[in-house]
Each structure stands twice: as C-alpha cells, then as structure tokens.
PDB file of C-alpha atoms and ligand atoms in Angstrom:
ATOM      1  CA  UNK U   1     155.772 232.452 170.569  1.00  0.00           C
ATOM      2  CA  UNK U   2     154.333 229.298 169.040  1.00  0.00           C
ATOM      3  CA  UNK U   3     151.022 227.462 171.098  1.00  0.00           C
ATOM      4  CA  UNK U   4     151.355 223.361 171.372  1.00  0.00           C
ATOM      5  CA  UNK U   5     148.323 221.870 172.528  1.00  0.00           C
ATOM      6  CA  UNK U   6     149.050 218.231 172.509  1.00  0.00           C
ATOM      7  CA  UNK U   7     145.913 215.564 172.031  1.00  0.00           C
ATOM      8  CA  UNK U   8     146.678 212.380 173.590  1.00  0.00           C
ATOM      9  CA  UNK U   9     145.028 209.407 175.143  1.00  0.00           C
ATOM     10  CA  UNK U  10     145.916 205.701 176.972  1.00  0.00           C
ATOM     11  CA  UNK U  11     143.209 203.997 174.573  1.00  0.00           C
ATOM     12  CA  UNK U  12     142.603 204.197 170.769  1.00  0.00           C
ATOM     13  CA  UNK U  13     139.759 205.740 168.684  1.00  0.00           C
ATOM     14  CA  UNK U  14     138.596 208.251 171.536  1.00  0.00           C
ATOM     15  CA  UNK U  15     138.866 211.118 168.622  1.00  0.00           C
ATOM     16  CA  UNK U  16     142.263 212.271 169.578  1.00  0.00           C
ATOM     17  CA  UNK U  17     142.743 212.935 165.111  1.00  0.00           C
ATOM     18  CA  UNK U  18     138.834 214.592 164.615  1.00  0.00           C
ATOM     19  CA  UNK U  19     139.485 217.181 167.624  1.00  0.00           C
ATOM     20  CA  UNK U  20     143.048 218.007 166.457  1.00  0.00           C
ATOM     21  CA  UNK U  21     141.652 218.566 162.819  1.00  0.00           C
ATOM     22  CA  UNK U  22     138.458 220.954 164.627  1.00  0.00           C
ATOM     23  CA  UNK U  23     141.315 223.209 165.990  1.00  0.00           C
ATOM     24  CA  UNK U  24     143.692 223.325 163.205  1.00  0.00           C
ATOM     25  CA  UNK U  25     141.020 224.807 161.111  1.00  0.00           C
ATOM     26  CA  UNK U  26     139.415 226.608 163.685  1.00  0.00           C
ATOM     27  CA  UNK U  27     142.771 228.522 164.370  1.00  0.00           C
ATOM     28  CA  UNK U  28     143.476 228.345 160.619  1.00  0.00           C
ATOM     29  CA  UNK U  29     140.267 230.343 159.772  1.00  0.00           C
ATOM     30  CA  UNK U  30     141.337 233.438 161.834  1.00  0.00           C
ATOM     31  CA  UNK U  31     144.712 233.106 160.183  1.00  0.00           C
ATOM     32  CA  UNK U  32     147.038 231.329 162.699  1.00  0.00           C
ATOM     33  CA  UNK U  33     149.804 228.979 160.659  1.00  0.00           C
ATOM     34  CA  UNK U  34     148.670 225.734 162.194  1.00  0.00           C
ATOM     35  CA  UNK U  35     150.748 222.502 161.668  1.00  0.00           C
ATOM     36  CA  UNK U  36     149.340 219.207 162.866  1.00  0.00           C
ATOM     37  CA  UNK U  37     152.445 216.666 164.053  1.00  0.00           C
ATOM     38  CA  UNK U  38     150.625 213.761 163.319  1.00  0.00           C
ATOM     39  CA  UNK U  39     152.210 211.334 165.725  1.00  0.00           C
ATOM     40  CA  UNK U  40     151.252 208.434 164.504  1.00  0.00           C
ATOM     41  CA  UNK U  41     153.201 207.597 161.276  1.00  0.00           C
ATOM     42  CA  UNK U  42     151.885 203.959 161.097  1.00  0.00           C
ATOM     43  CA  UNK U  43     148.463 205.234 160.640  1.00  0.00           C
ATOM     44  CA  UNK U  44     149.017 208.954 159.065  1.00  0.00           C
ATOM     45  CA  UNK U  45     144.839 209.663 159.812  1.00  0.00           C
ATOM     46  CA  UNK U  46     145.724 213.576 160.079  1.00  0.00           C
ATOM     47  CA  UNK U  47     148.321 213.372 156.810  1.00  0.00           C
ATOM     48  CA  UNK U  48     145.880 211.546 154.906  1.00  0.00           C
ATOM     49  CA  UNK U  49     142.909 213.906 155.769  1.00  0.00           C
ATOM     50  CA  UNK U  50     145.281 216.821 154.923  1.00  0.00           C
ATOM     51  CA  UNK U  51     145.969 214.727 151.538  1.00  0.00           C
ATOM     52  CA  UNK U  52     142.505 214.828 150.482  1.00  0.00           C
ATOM     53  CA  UNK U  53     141.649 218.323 151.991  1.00  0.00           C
ATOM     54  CA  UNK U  54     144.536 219.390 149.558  1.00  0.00           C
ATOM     55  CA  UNK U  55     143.266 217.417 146.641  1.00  0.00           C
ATOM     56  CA  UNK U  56     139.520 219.358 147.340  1.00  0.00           C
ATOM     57  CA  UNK U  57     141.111 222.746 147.526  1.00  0.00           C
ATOM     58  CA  UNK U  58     139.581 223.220 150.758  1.00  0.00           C
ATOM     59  CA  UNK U  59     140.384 226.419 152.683  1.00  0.00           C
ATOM     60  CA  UNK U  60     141.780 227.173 155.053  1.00  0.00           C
ATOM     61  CA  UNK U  61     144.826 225.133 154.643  1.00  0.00           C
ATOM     62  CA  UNK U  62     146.713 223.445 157.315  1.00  0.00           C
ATOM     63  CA  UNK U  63     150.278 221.624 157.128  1.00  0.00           C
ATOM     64  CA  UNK U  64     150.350 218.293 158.455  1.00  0.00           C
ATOM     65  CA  UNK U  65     153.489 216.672 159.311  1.00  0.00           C
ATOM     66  CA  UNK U  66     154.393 212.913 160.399  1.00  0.00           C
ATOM     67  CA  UNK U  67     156.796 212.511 163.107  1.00  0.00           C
ATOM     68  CA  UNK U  68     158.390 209.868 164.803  1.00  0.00           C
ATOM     69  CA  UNK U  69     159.365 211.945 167.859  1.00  0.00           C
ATOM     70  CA  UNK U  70     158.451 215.036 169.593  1.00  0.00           C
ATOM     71  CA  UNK U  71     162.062 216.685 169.310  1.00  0.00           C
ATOM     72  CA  UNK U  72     161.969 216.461 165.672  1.00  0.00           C
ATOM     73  CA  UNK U  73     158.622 218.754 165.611  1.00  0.00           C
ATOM     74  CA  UNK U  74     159.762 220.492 168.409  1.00  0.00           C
ATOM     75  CA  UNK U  75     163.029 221.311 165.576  1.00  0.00           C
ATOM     76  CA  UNK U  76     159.991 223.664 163.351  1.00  0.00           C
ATOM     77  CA  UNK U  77     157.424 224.839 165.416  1.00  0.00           C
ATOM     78  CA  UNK U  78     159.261 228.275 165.319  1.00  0.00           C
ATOM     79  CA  UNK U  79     157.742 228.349 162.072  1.00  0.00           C
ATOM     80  CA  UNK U  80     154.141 228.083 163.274  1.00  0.00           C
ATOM     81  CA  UNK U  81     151.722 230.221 165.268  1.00  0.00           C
ATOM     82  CA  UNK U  82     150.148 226.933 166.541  1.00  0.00           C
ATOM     83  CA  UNK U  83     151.519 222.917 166.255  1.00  0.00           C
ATOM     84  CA  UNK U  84     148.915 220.384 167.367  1.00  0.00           C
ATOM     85  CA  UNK U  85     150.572 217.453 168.466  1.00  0.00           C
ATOM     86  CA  UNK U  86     147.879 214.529 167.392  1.00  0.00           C
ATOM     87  CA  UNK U  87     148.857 211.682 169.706  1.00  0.00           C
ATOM     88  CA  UNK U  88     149.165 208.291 168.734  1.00  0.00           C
ATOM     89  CA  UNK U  89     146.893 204.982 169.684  1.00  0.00           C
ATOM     90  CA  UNK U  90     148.424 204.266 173.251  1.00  0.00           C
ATOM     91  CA  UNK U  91     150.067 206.435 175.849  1.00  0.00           C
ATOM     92  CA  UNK U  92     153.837 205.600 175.687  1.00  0.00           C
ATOM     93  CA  UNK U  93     157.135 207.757 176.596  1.00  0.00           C
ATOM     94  CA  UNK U  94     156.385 209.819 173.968  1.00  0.00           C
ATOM     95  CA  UNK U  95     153.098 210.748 175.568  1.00  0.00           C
ATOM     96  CA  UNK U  96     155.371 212.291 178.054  1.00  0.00           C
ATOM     97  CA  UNK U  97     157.395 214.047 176.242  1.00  0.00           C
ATOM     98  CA  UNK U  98     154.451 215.826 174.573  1.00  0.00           C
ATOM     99  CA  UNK U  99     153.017 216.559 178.114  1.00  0.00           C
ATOM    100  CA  UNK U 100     156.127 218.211 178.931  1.00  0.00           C
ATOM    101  CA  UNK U 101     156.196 220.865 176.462  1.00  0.00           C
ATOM    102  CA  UNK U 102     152.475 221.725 175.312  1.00  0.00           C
ATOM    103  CA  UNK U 103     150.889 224.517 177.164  1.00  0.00           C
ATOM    104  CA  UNK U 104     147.884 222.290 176.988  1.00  0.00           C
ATOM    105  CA  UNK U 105     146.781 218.522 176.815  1.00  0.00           C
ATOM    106  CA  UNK U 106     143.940 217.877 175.724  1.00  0.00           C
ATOM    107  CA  UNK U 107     142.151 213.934 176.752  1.00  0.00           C
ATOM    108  CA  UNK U 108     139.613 213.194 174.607  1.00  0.00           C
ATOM    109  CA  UNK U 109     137.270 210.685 176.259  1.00  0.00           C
ATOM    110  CA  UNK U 110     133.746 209.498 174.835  1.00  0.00           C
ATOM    111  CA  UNK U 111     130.808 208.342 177.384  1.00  0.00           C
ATOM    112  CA  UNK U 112     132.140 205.005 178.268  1.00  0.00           C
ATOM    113  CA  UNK U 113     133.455 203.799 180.806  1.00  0.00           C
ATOM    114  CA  UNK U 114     135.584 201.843 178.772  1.00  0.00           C
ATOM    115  CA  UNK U 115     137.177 205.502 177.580  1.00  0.00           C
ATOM    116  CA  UNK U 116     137.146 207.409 180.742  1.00  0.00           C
ATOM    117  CA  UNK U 117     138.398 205.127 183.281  1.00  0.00           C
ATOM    118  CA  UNK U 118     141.785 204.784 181.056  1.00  0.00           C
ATOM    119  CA  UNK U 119     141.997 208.620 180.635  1.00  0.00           C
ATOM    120  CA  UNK U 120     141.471 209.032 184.140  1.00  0.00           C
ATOM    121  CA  UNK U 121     144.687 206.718 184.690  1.00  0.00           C
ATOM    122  CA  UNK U 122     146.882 208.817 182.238  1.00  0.00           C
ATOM    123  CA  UNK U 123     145.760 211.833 183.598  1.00  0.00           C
ATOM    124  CA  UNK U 124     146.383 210.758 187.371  1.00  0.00           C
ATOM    125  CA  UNK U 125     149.933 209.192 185.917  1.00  0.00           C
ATOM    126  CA  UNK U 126     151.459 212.393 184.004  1.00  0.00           C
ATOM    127  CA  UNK U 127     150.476 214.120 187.152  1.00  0.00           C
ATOM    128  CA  UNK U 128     152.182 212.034 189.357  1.00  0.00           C
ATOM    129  CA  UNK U 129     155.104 211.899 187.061  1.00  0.00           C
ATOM    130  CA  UNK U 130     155.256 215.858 187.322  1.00  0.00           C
ATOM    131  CA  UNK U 131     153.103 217.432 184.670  1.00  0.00           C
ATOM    132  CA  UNK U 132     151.608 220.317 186.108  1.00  0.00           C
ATOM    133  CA  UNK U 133     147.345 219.114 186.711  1.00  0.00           C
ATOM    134  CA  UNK U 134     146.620 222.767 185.002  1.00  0.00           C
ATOM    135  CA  UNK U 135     147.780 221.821 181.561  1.00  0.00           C
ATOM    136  CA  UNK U 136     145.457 219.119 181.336  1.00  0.00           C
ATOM    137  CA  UNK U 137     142.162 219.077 180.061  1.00  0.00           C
ATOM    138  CA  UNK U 138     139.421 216.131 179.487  1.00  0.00           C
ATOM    139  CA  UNK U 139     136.903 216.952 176.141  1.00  0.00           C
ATOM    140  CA  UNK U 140     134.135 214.657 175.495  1.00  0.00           C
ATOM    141  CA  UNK U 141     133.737 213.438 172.098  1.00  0.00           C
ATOM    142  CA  UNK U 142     131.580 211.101 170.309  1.00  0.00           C
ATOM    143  CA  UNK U 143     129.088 212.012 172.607  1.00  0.00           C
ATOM    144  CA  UNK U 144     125.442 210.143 172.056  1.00  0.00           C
ATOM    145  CA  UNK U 145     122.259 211.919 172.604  1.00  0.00           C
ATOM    146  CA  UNK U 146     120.913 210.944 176.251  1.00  0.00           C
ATOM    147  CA  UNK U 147     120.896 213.776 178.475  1.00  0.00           C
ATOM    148  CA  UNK U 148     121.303 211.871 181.528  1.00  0.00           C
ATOM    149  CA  UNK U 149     124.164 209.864 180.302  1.00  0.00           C
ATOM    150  CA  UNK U 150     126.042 213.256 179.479  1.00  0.00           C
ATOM    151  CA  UNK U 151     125.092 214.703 183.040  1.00  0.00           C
ATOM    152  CA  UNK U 152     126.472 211.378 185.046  1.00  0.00           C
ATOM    153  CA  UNK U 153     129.492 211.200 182.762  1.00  0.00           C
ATOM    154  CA  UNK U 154     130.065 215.431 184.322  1.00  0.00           C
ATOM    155  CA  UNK U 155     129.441 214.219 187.229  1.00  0.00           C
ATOM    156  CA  UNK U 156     131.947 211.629 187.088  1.00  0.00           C
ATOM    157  CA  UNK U 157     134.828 213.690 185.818  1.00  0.00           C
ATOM    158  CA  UNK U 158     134.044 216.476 187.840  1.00  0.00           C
ATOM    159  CA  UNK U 159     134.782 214.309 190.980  1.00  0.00           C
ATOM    160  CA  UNK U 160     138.784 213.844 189.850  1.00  0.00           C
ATOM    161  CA  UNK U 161     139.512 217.345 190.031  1.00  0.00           C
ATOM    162  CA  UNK U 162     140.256 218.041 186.583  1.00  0.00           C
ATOM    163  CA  UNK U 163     139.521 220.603 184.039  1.00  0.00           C
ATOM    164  CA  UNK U 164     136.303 220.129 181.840  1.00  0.00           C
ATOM    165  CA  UNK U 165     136.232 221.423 178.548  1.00  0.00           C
ATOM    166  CA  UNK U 166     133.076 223.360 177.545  1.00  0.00           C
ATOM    167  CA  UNK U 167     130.768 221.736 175.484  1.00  0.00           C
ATOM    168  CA  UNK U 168     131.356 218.323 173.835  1.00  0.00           C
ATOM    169  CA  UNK U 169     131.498 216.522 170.233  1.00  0.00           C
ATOM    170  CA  UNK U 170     128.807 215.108 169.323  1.00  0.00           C
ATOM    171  CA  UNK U 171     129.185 211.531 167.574  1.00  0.00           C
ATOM    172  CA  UNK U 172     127.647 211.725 163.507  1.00  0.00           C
ATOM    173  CA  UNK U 173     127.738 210.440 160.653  1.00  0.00           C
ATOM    174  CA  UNK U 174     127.833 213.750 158.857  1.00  0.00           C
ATOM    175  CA  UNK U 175     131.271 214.291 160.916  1.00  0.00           C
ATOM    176  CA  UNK U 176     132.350 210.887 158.910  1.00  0.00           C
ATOM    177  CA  UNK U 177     132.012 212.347 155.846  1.00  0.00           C
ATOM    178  CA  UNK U 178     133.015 215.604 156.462  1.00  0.00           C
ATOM    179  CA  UNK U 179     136.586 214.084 157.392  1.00  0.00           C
ATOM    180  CA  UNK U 180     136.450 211.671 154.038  1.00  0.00           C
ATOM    181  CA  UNK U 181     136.530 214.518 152.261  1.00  0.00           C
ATOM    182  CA  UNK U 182     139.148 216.480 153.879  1.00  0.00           C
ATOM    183  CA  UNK U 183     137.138 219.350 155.897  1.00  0.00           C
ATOM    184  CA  UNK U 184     136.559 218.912 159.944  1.00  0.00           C
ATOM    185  CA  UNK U 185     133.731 218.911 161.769  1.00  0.00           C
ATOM    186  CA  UNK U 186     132.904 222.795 161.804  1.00  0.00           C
ATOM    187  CA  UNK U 187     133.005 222.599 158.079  1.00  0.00           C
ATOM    188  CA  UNK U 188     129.261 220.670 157.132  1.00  0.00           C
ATOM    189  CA  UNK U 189     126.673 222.537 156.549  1.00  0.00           C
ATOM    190  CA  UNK U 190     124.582 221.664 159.528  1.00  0.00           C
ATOM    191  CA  UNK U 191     124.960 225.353 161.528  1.00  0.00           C
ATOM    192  CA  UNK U 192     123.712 223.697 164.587  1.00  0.00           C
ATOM    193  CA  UNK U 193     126.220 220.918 164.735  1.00  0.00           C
ATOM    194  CA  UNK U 194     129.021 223.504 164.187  1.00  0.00           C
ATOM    195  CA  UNK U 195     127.974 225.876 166.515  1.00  0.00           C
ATOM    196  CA  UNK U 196     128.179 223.714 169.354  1.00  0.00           C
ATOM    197  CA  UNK U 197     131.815 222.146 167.848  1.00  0.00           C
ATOM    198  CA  UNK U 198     132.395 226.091 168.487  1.00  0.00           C
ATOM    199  CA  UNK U 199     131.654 225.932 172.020  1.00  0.00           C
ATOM    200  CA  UNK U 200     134.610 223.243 172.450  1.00  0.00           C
ATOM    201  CA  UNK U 201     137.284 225.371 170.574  1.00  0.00           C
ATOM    202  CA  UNK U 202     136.304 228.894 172.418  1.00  0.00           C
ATOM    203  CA  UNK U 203     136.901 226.744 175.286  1.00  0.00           C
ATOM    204  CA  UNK U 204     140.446 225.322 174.608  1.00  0.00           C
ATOM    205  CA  UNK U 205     141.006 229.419 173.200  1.00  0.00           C
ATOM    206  CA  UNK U 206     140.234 230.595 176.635  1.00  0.00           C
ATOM    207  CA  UNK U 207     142.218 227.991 178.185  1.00  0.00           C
ATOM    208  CA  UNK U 208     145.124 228.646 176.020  1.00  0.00           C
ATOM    209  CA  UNK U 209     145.023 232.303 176.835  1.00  0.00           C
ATOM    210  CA  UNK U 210     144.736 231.609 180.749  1.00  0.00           C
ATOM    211  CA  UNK U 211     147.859 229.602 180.502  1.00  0.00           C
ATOM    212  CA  UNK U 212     149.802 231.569 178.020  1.00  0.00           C
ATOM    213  CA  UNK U 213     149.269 235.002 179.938  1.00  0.00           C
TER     214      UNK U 213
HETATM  215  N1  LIG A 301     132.425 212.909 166.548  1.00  0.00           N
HETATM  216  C1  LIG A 301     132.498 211.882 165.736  1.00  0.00           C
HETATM  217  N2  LIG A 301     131.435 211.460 165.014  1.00  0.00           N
HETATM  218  C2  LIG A 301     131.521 210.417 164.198  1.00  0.00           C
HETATM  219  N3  LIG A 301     132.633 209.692 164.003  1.00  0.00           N
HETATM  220  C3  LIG A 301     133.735 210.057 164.697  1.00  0.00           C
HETATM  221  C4  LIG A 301     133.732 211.165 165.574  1.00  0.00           C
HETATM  222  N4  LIG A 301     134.964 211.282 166.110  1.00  0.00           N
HETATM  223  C5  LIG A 301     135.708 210.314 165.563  1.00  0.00           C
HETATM  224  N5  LIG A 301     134.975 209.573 164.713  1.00  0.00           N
HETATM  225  C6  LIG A 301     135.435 208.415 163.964  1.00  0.00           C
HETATM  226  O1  LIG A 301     135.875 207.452 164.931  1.00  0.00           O
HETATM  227  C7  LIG A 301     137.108 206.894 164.554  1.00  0.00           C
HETATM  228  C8  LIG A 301     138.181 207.264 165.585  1.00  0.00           C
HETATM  229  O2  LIG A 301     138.314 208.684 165.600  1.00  0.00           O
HETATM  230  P1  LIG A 301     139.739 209.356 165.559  1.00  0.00           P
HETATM  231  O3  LIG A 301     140.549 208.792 164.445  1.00  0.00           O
HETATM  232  O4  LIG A 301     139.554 210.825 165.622  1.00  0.00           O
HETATM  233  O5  LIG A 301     140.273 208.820 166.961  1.00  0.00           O
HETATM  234  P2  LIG A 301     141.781 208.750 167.457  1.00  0.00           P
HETATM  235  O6  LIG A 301     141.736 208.867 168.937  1.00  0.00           O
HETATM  236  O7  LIG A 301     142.611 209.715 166.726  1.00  0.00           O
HETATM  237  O8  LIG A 301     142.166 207.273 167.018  1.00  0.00           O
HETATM  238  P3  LIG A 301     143.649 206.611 167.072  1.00  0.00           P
HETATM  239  O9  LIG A 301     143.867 206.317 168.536  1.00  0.00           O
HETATM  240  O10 LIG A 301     143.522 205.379 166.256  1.00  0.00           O
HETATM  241  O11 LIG A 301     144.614 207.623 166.568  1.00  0.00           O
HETATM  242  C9  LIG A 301     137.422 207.413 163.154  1.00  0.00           C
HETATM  243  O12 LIG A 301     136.897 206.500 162.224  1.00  0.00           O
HETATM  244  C10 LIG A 301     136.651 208.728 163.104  1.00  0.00           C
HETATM  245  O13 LIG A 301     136.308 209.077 161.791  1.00  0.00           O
HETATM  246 MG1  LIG A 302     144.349 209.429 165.557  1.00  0.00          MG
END
C-alpha cells in the first residue's frame, strides 16, 4: 500500500512546498520511494527544487512530478511507497479531491492571524463537505521566536478541535538557502534546527501509522 499525505492550504506562502520537501526526504532517508505531485504546475517550486537537488547530487533522491489533477497522480502512486501531494496557492475543487483520498492532510499555518483564520475555514469546510475531521492535521511553520506568541497561537487552535502536529518549523534564513540549493530543511548543518524539524515528521509518522493501522 502506498501513503498520500496531501499539504494544502486556502492562502498562499504558508509553507505548504518546504514541509512537503521535509517529508519527502525524511521518508526518503529510511528508504521509502517518495514522489512529490507538485500541484502547482504554474509555479513548479517542488520540480524546480528537485531540479537543482538533482543538479547537486544530493542524496537521498526524491521524484517530483507536476500534475494538473489528482487522478492523473492517483494513475502512479502504485509505484511509490509514499506520494506527497504539494497543494497549490488557493483551496479549489482540487483541494477536495486531494482530501478525499490522502490518509492525511496536512494545513500548514504560520502565527498570523492572517494564516490561521483561513485554515481554520478550509478545515471547518472539507469537514462539513464530508472529509473525515481525523485526517486532518494543522502544522505550524514559519514560526518566529516569541514564546508567548507560540503558546496563544496553541491555544487558539486547540479550541477548534483539531489535531496539532508536534513541534513546529521554525522560520530561517538558513532554511532559504538550504532549499536554493536543492536539500530541505533537515539537511543544514545546524543539528539543533534539524532536530526539532524531526519532532514535526515523527509526528506526521505516528499519525500516519494511527490512521493506516
Ligand atoms: N521555515 C521557513 N523559513 C524560511 N523561509 C521559509 C520557510 N518556509 C517557507 N519559506 C519561504 O517562504 C516562501 C513560501 O514558502 P513555500 O513555498 O513553502 O509556501 P507554499 O505554501 O508552498 O507557497 P505557495 O502557496 O505559493 O505554493 C518561500 O519563499 C519559502 O522559501
Ligand atoms: Mg508551494
């Protein structure tokens, strides 16, 4: 059986592309065949990166697809031990369709409450459009360094009922470059900034394994 985690959001630029690329080479690293659908042809961020991971001979590798719809992936994800759907910009029907046949969906918000309130709404709409609430699963990414604002944005999601990753994704500049050269954010050489991008992806592992069992 293949996994699909889908990585989706209502608003742009949450980090829907940077936490896709964490867990393709997270997986990739313990020797899962990971494809990225990058879902988002227009822009091709995940391709691109892949491009220029490829041209640096960085391991482990990853295949990165573009597709315009979800039943065209869905076509070769036999061929995969994992496919990451990375979602594109807005939420649209095709956000749907993703929903629909990932184990697990993954909203990416950062602090703001010009990100969460519009995850909230997606989340509260697949729901109500019949995803099941279990699949779904808000990480925080590009997160600042106040303590306080971290624990009130918690507090705030933990009020709507749904699932909190682990650990969050800290916004750097080191994670910049890391991705303009092809690697992801657990592949710098700052130990302490990977171990806690760790955290996040032993998270979404135990996830997948409660909902896969
Ligand atoms: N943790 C981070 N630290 C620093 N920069 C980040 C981080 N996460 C994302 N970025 C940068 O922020 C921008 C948006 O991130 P990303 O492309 O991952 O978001 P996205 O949700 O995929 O965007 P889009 O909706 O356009 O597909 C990119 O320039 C990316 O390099
Ligand atoms: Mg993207």
């Amino acid at each position: 059986m293949s996994v699909l985690i889908g990585v989706v959001s209502q608003k742009g630029g949450v980090g829907k592309s940077m936490v896709s690329r964490l867990l393709a080479t997270e997986y990739a690293r313990v020797d899962w065949n990971v494809l990225i659908a990058d879902m988002d042809s227009s822009q091709s961020t995940s391709y691109e990166w892949n491009l220029r991971r490829e041209k640096n001979k960085i391991n482990p590798s990853i295949h990165v697809e573009r597709f315009t719809d979800v039943e065209d992936a869905i076509q070769v994800h036999e061929s995969y031990d994992l496919v990451i759907f990375d979602g594109a910009p807005h939420a649209s029907r095709m956000t749907k369709n993703i929903a629909n046949i990932v184990h697990l969906l993954l909203l990416p918000t950062g602090n703001s409450i010009d990100d969460l309130n519009p995850q909230i709404r997606l989340a509260h709409e697949l729901v109500n459009g019949g995803i099941d609430k279990d699949k779904l699963a808000f990480v925080l990414s590009r997160v600042g360094n106040s303590h306080t604002e971290l624990n009130e944005v918690l507090d705030y999601l933990h009020q709507t009922g749904y699932m909190i990753l682990s650990g969050h994704v800290l916004e750097k500049t080191t994670f910049r470059q890391a991705v303009r050269d092809g690697r992801s954010i657990t592949e710098t050489r700052y130990i302490g900034l990977t171990s806690k991008c760790e955290q996040v992806v032993q998270s979404v592992v135990d996830r997948i394994n409660y909902l896969t069992k």
